[in-house]
PDB file of C-alpha atoms in Angstrom:
ATOM      1  CA  UNK H 209      -5.174   2.191  19.952  1.00 67.00           C
ATOM      2  CA  UNK H 210      -2.228   0.614  18.512  1.00 64.00           C
ATOM      3  CA  UNK H 211       0.582   3.004  17.746  1.00 91.00           C
ATOM      4  CA  UNK H 212       3.428   2.206  15.099  1.00 95.00           C
ATOM      5  CA  UNK H 213       5.534   5.091  14.179  1.00 96.00           C
ATOM      6  CA  UNK H 214       8.247   5.405  11.643  1.00 96.00           C
ATOM      7  CA  UNK H 215      11.222   7.725  12.033  1.00 90.00           C
ATOM      8  CA  UNK H 216      10.695   9.349   8.494  1.00 92.00           C
ATOM      9  CA  UNK H 217       7.834   9.930   5.931  1.00 94.00           C
ATOM     10  CA  UNK H 218      10.108  10.682   3.507  1.00 96.00           C
ATOM     11  CA  UNK H 219      13.842  10.121   2.884  1.00 96.00           C
ATOM     12  CA  UNK H 220      16.329  11.035  -0.087  1.00 97.00           C
ATOM     13  CA  UNK H 221      19.532   9.217  -0.162  1.00 97.00           C
ATOM     14  CA  UNK H 222      22.368   8.612  -2.508  1.00 97.00           C
ATOM     15  CA  UNK H 223      23.507   5.376  -4.180  1.00 98.00           C
ATOM     16  CA  UNK H 224      26.243   3.639  -1.708  1.00 97.00           C
ATOM     17  CA  UNK H 225      24.772   5.417   1.478  1.00 97.00           C
ATOM     18  CA  UNK H 226      24.081   3.621   4.703  1.00 97.00           C
ATOM     19  CA  UNK H 227      20.383   3.825   5.529  1.00 97.00           C
ATOM     20  CA  UNK H 228      18.498   3.487   8.889  1.00 97.00           C
ATOM     21  CA  UNK H 229      14.782   3.177   8.880  1.00 97.00           C
ATOM     22  CA  UNK H 230      13.275   2.974  12.372  1.00 97.00           C
ATOM     23  CA  UNK H 231      10.251   1.537  13.969  1.00 97.00           C
ATOM     24  CA  UNK H 232       8.742   1.792  17.053  1.00 97.00           C
ATOM     25  CA  UNK H 233       5.507   0.189  18.415  1.00 96.00           C
ATOM     26  CA  UNK H 234       3.681   0.886  21.768  1.00 95.00           C
ATOM     27  CA  UNK H 235       1.884  -2.152  22.363  1.00 90.00           C
ATOM     28  CA  UNK H 236       3.913  -4.827  23.580  1.00 91.00           C
ATOM     29  CA  UNK H 237       3.879  -6.672  20.650  1.00 91.00           C
ATOM     30  CA  UNK H 238       6.252  -9.592  20.127  1.00 91.00           C
ATOM     31  CA  UNK H 239       5.982  -9.677  16.466  1.00 91.00           C
ATOM     32  CA  UNK H 240       7.496  -6.848  14.020  1.00 94.00           C
ATOM     33  CA  UNK H 241       7.803  -6.897  10.302  1.00 95.00           C
ATOM     34  CA  UNK H 242       9.384  -5.062   7.668  1.00 97.00           C
ATOM     35  CA  UNK H 243       7.856  -4.929   4.166  1.00 97.00           C
ATOM     36  CA  UNK H 244       8.461  -3.096   0.865  1.00 96.00           C
ATOM     37  CA  UNK H 245       5.567  -1.842  -1.523  1.00 95.00           C
ATOM     38  CA  UNK H 246       5.884  -1.286  -4.859  1.00 93.00           C
ATOM     39  CA  UNK H 247       3.169  -0.771  -7.602  1.00 88.00           C
ATOM     40  CA  UNK H 248       1.973  -4.023  -9.201  1.00 84.00           C
ATOM     41  CA  UNK H 249       3.862  -6.307  -6.834  1.00 87.00           C
ATOM     42  CA  UNK H 250       1.908  -5.557  -3.827  1.00 86.00           C
ATOM     43  CA  UNK H 251       3.632  -5.827   0.048  1.00 92.00           C
ATOM     44  CA  UNK H 252       6.502  -7.816  -0.059  1.00 93.00           C
ATOM     45  CA  UNK H 253       8.205  -8.958   3.264  1.00 93.00           C
ATOM     46  CA  UNK H 254      11.961  -8.418   3.889  1.00 96.00           C
ATOM     47  CA  UNK H 255      12.578  -9.564   7.320  1.00 96.00           C
ATOM     48  CA  UNK H 256      10.673  -9.895  10.765  1.00 93.00           C
ATOM     49  CA  UNK H 257      11.523 -10.711  14.284  1.00 94.00           C
ATOM     50  CA  UNK H 258       9.451 -12.625  16.956  1.00 90.00           C
ATOM     51  CA  UNK H 259      11.597 -11.388  19.628  1.00 89.00           C
ATOM     52  CA  UNK H 260      14.265  -9.311  20.640  1.00 91.00           C
ATOM     53  CA  UNK H 261      17.560 -10.396  18.915  1.00 88.00           C
ATOM     54  CA  UNK H 262      15.753 -12.499  16.824  1.00 90.00           C
ATOM     55  CA  UNK H 263      15.259 -12.132  13.237  1.00 92.00           C
ATOM     56  CA  UNK H 264      14.181 -14.397  10.171  1.00 92.00           C
ATOM     57  CA  UNK H 265      14.550 -13.470   6.536  1.00 93.00           C
ATOM     58  CA  UNK H 266      11.227 -12.626   4.582  1.00 91.00           C
ATOM     59  CA  UNK H 267      10.826 -13.185   0.896  1.00 90.00           C
ATOM     60  CA  UNK H 268      13.140 -10.547  -0.042  1.00 95.00           C
ATOM     61  CA  UNK H 269      16.217  -9.759   2.149  1.00 96.00           C
ATOM     62  CA  UNK H 270      19.046  -9.381  -0.039  1.00 96.00           C
ATOM     63  CA  UNK H 271      20.718  -5.875   0.479  1.00 96.00           C
ATOM     64  CA  UNK H 272      18.932  -5.240   3.788  1.00 98.00           C
ATOM     65  CA  UNK H 273      19.710  -6.241   7.504  1.00 97.00           C
ATOM     66  CA  UNK H 274      17.985  -5.838  10.617  1.00 97.00           C
ATOM     67  CA  UNK H 275      18.177  -4.982  14.112  1.00 96.00           C
ATOM     68  CA  UNK H 276      16.137  -5.526  17.624  1.00 96.00           C
ATOM     69  CA  UNK H 277      17.694  -4.575  20.637  1.00 94.00           C
ATOM     70  CA  UNK H 278      14.538  -3.751  22.413  1.00 95.00           C
ATOM     71  CA  UNK H 279      10.892  -5.070  22.233  1.00 95.00           C
ATOM     72  CA  UNK H 280       9.499  -1.903  20.739  1.00 96.00           C
ATOM     73  CA  UNK H 281      11.832  -0.839  18.346  1.00 97.00           C
ATOM     74  CA  UNK H 282      12.862  -2.723  14.866  1.00 97.00           C
ATOM     75  CA  UNK H 283      15.479  -1.116  12.728  1.00 97.00           C
ATOM     76  CA  UNK H 284      15.699  -1.705   8.738  1.00 98.00           C
ATOM     77  CA  UNK H 285      19.395  -1.007   7.580  1.00 98.00           C
ATOM     78  CA  UNK H 286      20.176  -0.557   3.737  1.00 97.00           C
ATOM     79  CA  UNK H 287      24.041  -1.295   3.839  1.00 94.00           C
ATOM     80  CA  UNK H 288      24.726   0.288   0.678  1.00 97.00           C
ATOM     81  CA  UNK H 289      21.660   1.826  -1.008  1.00 97.00           C
ATOM     82  CA  UNK H 290      20.771   1.174  -4.511  1.00 97.00           C
ATOM     83  CA  UNK H 291      18.315   2.578  -7.038  1.00 97.00           C
ATOM     84  CA  UNK H 292      16.152  -0.066  -7.262  1.00 97.00           C
ATOM     85  CA  UNK H 293      15.636  -0.091  -3.267  1.00 98.00           C
ATOM     86  CA  UNK H 294      13.744   3.257  -4.186  1.00 98.00           C
ATOM     87  CA  UNK H 295      10.419   2.297  -2.628  1.00 97.00           C
ATOM     88  CA  UNK H 296       7.673   2.348   0.231  1.00 96.00           C
ATOM     89  CA  UNK H 297       8.649   0.682   3.596  1.00 98.00           C
ATOM     90  CA  UNK H 298       6.346  -0.432   5.649  1.00 97.00           C
ATOM     91  CA  UNK H 299       6.861  -1.628   9.634  1.00 97.00           C
ATOM     92  CA  UNK H 300       4.092  -3.532  11.341  1.00 95.00           C
ATOM     93  CA  UNK H 301       3.718  -5.457  14.516  1.00 93.00           C
ATOM     94  CA  UNK H 302       1.414  -8.124  15.857  1.00 90.00           C
ATOM     95  CA  UNK H 303       0.871 -10.273  18.909  1.00 85.00           C
ATOM     96  CA  UNK H 304      -0.213 -13.605  19.602  1.00 75.00           C
ATOM     97  CA  UNK H 305      -2.601 -12.650  21.736  1.00 75.00           C
ATOM     98  CA  UNK H 306      -4.470 -10.582  19.207  1.00 70.00           C
ATOM     99  CA  UNK H 307      -4.446 -13.808  16.540  1.00 62.00           C
ATOM    100  CA  UNK H 308      -1.857 -12.407  14.489  1.00 72.00           C
ATOM    101  CA  UNK H 309      -3.532  -9.071  13.107  1.00 84.00           C
ATOM    102  CA  UNK H 310      -0.796  -6.947  11.878  1.00 89.00           C
ATOM    103  CA  UNK H 311      -0.894  -2.866  12.488  1.00 92.00           C
ATOM    104  CA  UNK H 312       1.173  -0.870  10.196  1.00 95.00           C
ATOM    105  CA  UNK H 313       3.063   2.431  10.592  1.00 96.00           C
ATOM    106  CA  UNK H 314       2.463   5.282   7.962  1.00 95.00           C
ATOM    107  CA  UNK H 315       5.242   4.204   5.896  1.00 96.00           C
ATOM    108  CA  UNK H 316       8.771   5.578   4.809  1.00 96.00           C
ATOM    109  CA  UNK H 317       8.977   6.641   1.121  1.00 96.00           C
ATOM    110  CA  UNK H 318      12.519   6.421   0.275  1.00 97.00           C
ATOM    111  CA  UNK H 319      14.037   7.512  -2.911  1.00 98.00           C
ATOM    112  CA  UNK H 320      17.562   6.622  -3.571  1.00 98.00           C
ATOM    113  CA  UNK H 321      19.398   8.843  -6.367  1.00 97.00           C
TER     114      UNK H 321
ATOM    115  CA  UNK R  45       2.792 -22.166  -2.116  1.00 80.00           C
ATOM    116  CA  UNK R  46       0.498 -19.965  -0.567  1.00 84.00           C
ATOM    117  CA  UNK R  47      -1.384 -17.530  -2.945  1.00 89.00           C
ATOM    118  CA  UNK R  48      -3.487 -14.562  -2.790  1.00 94.00           C
ATOM    119  CA  UNK R  49      -5.398 -13.254  -5.581  1.00 96.00           C
ATOM    120  CA  UNK R  50      -7.789  -9.972  -5.609  1.00 97.00           C
ATOM    121  CA  UNK R  51     -10.076  -8.951  -8.458  1.00 97.00           C
ATOM    122  CA  UNK R  52     -11.022  -6.675  -9.840  1.00 97.00           C
ATOM    123  CA  UNK R  53      -7.586  -4.876 -10.010  1.00 96.00           C
ATOM    124  CA  UNK R  54      -9.433  -1.467  -9.964  1.00 97.00           C
ATOM    125  CA  UNK R  55     -12.838  -0.724  -9.514  1.00 98.00           C
ATOM    126  CA  UNK R  56     -15.165   2.711  -9.916  1.00 98.00           C
ATOM    127  CA  UNK R  57     -18.174   3.171  -8.454  1.00 97.00           C
ATOM    128  CA  UNK R  58     -20.981   5.860  -8.209  1.00 97.00           C
ATOM    129  CA  UNK R  59     -21.948   6.974  -4.685  1.00 97.00           C
ATOM    130  CA  UNK R  60     -24.711   4.520  -3.501  1.00 96.00           C
ATOM    131  CA  UNK R  61     -24.005   2.016  -6.013  1.00 97.00           C
ATOM    132  CA  UNK R  62     -23.039  -1.137  -4.181  1.00 97.00           C
ATOM    133  CA  UNK R  63     -20.662  -3.981  -5.309  1.00 98.00           C
ATOM    134  CA  UNK R  64     -18.370  -6.530  -4.145  1.00 98.00           C
ATOM    135  CA  UNK R  65     -14.209  -7.251  -4.088  1.00 98.00           C
ATOM    136  CA  UNK R  66     -13.089 -10.781  -4.303  1.00 98.00           C
ATOM    137  CA  UNK R  67     -10.350 -12.201  -2.735  1.00 98.00           C
ATOM    138  CA  UNK R  68      -9.201 -15.869  -3.787  1.00 97.00           C
ATOM    139  CA  UNK R  69      -6.755 -17.781  -2.042  1.00 95.00           C
ATOM    140  CA  UNK R  70      -4.718 -20.919  -1.958  1.00 92.00           C
ATOM    141  CA  UNK R  71      -3.156 -22.364   1.284  1.00 87.00           C
ATOM    142  CA  UNK R  72      -2.450 -25.633   2.551  1.00 83.00           C
ATOM    143  CA  UNK R  73      -4.750 -24.559   5.756  1.00 86.00           C
ATOM    144  CA  UNK R  74      -6.209 -21.309   6.944  1.00 88.00           C
ATOM    145  CA  UNK R  75      -5.530 -20.127  10.522  1.00 87.00           C
ATOM    146  CA  UNK R  76      -7.173 -16.464   9.291  1.00 90.00           C
ATOM    147  CA  UNK R  77      -8.073 -14.217   6.607  1.00 94.00           C
ATOM    148  CA  UNK R  78      -7.817 -10.569   7.212  1.00 94.00           C
ATOM    149  CA  UNK R  79      -8.669  -7.532   5.155  1.00 97.00           C
ATOM    150  CA  UNK R  80      -7.052  -3.739   5.219  1.00 96.00           C
ATOM    151  CA  UNK R  81      -7.697  -0.543   3.638  1.00 97.00           C
ATOM    152  CA  UNK R  82      -4.974   1.577   2.348  1.00 96.00           C
ATOM    153  CA  UNK R  83      -5.159   5.342   1.810  1.00 95.00           C
ATOM    154  CA  UNK R  84      -2.747   6.757  -0.727  1.00 91.00           C
ATOM    155  CA  UNK R  85       0.853   7.374   0.824  1.00 88.00           C
ATOM    156  CA  UNK R  86      -0.409   5.608   4.237  1.00 91.00           C
ATOM    157  CA  UNK R  87       0.129   2.136   5.794  1.00 93.00           C
ATOM    158  CA  UNK R  88      -2.648  -0.359   5.795  1.00 95.00           C
ATOM    159  CA  UNK R  89      -5.511   0.157   8.336  1.00 94.00           C
ATOM    160  CA  UNK R  90      -6.811  -3.260   9.679  1.00 92.00           C
ATOM    161  CA  UNK R  91     -10.528  -4.015   9.145  1.00 95.00           C
ATOM    162  CA  UNK R  92     -11.621  -7.750   9.811  1.00 93.00           C
ATOM    163  CA  UNK R  93     -10.158 -10.962  10.502  1.00 93.00           C
ATOM    164  CA  UNK R  94     -12.031 -14.026   9.550  1.00 95.00           C
ATOM    165  CA  UNK R  95     -11.446 -17.364  10.784  1.00 92.00           C
ATOM    166  CA  UNK R  96     -13.832 -20.088   9.289  1.00 92.00           C
ATOM    167  CA  UNK R  97     -15.924 -20.606   6.293  1.00 94.00           C
ATOM    168  CA  UNK R  98     -19.578 -18.926   6.876  1.00 95.00           C
ATOM    169  CA  UNK R  99     -18.314 -16.253   9.195  1.00 96.00           C
ATOM    170  CA  UNK R 100     -19.363 -12.592   8.468  1.00 97.00           C
ATOM    171  CA  UNK R 101     -17.987  -9.530  10.109  1.00 97.00           C
ATOM    172  CA  UNK R 102     -19.331  -5.865   9.583  1.00 97.00           C
ATOM    173  CA  UNK R 103     -18.294  -2.334   9.781  1.00 94.00           C
ATOM    174  CA  UNK R 104     -20.425   0.591   8.869  1.00 95.00           C
ATOM    175  CA  UNK R 105     -20.898  -0.080   4.576  1.00 96.00           C
ATOM    176  CA  UNK R 106     -18.396  -2.801   4.691  1.00 98.00           C
ATOM    177  CA  UNK R 107     -19.255  -6.429   5.139  1.00 98.00           C
ATOM    178  CA  UNK R 108     -16.553  -9.536   4.805  1.00 98.00           C
ATOM    179  CA  UNK R 109     -17.369 -12.886   4.377  1.00 98.00           C
ATOM    180  CA  UNK R 110     -15.329 -15.932   4.307  1.00 97.00           C
ATOM    181  CA  UNK R 111     -15.708 -19.402   2.190  1.00 94.00           C
ATOM    182  CA  UNK R 112     -13.237 -22.136   1.735  1.00 91.00           C
ATOM    183  CA  UNK R 113     -11.642 -20.568  -1.186  1.00 93.00           C
ATOM    184  CA  UNK R 114     -12.387 -17.094  -0.974  1.00 96.00           C
ATOM    185  CA  UNK R 115     -13.454 -14.013   1.000  1.00 98.00           C
ATOM    186  CA  UNK R 116     -15.869 -11.261  -0.394  1.00 98.00           C
ATOM    187  CA  UNK R 117     -15.571  -7.440   0.989  1.00 98.00           C
ATOM    188  CA  UNK R 118     -19.276  -6.135   0.165  1.00 98.00           C
ATOM    189  CA  UNK R 119     -19.304  -2.256   0.109  1.00 97.00           C
ATOM    190  CA  UNK R 120     -23.308  -1.272   0.596  1.00 97.00           C
ATOM    191  CA  UNK R 121     -24.096   2.212  -0.791  1.00 97.00           C
ATOM    192  CA  UNK R 122     -20.362   3.438  -1.095  1.00 97.00           C
ATOM    193  CA  UNK R 123     -19.638   7.120  -0.353  1.00 97.00           C
ATOM    194  CA  UNK R 124     -16.652   8.885  -1.630  1.00 97.00           C
ATOM    195  CA  UNK R 125     -14.614   8.483   1.766  1.00 97.00           C
ATOM    196  CA  UNK R 126     -14.557   4.916   0.901  1.00 97.00           C
ATOM    197  CA  UNK R 127     -12.171   5.125  -2.133  1.00 98.00           C
ATOM    198  CA  UNK R 128      -9.067   3.456  -1.072  1.00 98.00           C
ATOM    199  CA  UNK R 129      -7.039   0.264  -1.855  1.00 97.00           C
ATOM    200  CA  UNK R 130      -8.563  -2.749   0.017  1.00 98.00           C
ATOM    201  CA  UNK R 131      -5.779  -5.379   0.817  1.00 97.00           C
ATOM    202  CA  UNK R 132      -6.664  -9.174   1.451  1.00 96.00           C
ATOM    203  CA  UNK R 133      -4.000 -11.273   3.552  1.00 94.00           C
ATOM    204  CA  UNK R 134      -4.172 -14.709   4.888  1.00 92.00           C
ATOM    205  CA  UNK R 135      -2.488 -16.550   7.604  1.00 87.00           C
ATOM    206  CA  UNK R 136      -1.578 -20.086   6.970  1.00 84.00           C
ATOM    207  CA  UNK R 137      -1.429 -22.836   9.059  1.00 79.00           C
ATOM    208  CA  UNK R 138       1.981 -24.480   7.767  1.00 72.00           C
ATOM    209  CA  UNK R 139       5.122 -22.181   7.555  1.00 63.00           C
ATOM    210  CA  UNK R 140       6.137 -19.829   9.903  1.00 64.00           C
ATOM    211  CA  UNK R 141       3.674 -18.607  12.546  1.00 62.00           C
ATOM    212  CA  UNK R 142       3.731 -14.981  11.995  1.00 71.00           C
ATOM    213  CA  UNK R 143       3.826 -14.771   8.382  1.00 81.00           C
ATOM    214  CA  UNK R 144       1.158 -13.334   6.238  1.00 87.00           C
ATOM    215  CA  UNK R 145       0.448 -13.503   2.714  1.00 89.00           C
ATOM    216  CA  UNK R 146      -0.929 -10.235   1.186  1.00 92.00           C
ATOM    217  CA  UNK R 147      -2.789  -9.905  -2.195  1.00 94.00           C
ATOM    218  CA  UNK R 148      -1.828  -7.179  -4.587  1.00 94.00           C
ATOM    219  CA  UNK R 149      -5.048  -4.973  -3.630  1.00 96.00           C
ATOM    220  CA  UNK R 150      -8.392  -3.507  -5.319  1.00 97.00           C
ATOM    221  CA  UNK R 151      -8.219   0.001  -5.946  1.00 97.00           C
ATOM    222  CA  UNK R 152     -11.759   1.390  -5.102  1.00 98.00           C
ATOM    223  CA  UNK R 153     -12.738   4.942  -6.772  1.00 98.00           C
ATOM    224  CA  UNK R 154     -16.290   6.025  -5.536  1.00 97.00           C
ATOM    225  CA  UNK R 155     -17.529   9.011  -7.297  1.00 97.00           C
ATOM    226  CA  UNK R 156     -20.436  11.664  -6.706  1.00 93.00           C
TER     227      UNK R 156
END
């Protein structure tokens, strides 16, 4: 079974704090993704990575950065958290070998106060 | 621009009352269409991949079908445990190879 884990299920941070969200997958997938999910807006892609140290911007990268130093780990960084970044953050991974089916982690509910 | 539209936004069924969810899409070329199930407070769970018009996939009470413009998720004799949000996503041929475009989902509630 594919397993994607995220470092926290719930997180509360203050405005201006630097926030790290970590994601680990155990299936040797090449691709990893960070999404945010908001009511009425669906899943929106923030960043993705198709290889170690490679990254590409998604649809809403502003205010975020990412790091992929190892194949299994993909980190999302909020450089200076703001209240409009309160959301559910979902990590996913996929493989070219499995026709790009994406497998998701359980999500991190981030609240910025 | 690639677009995915799901309808209805919400659906309430009684146990045993079969129905279908719709996912219509606009892409320049389709590499694959995916269905996911998402329970409240959890990440989406992969259900099916469809590749070409006429293809069908089944899993328990769920059957997904694909045409050139839309996909249906048929739910036969649903049970309360089928209550969830069902998401549809497309993988277009053009653009970045790995990216999926998601719809906003259909919230399904099955009552006794």
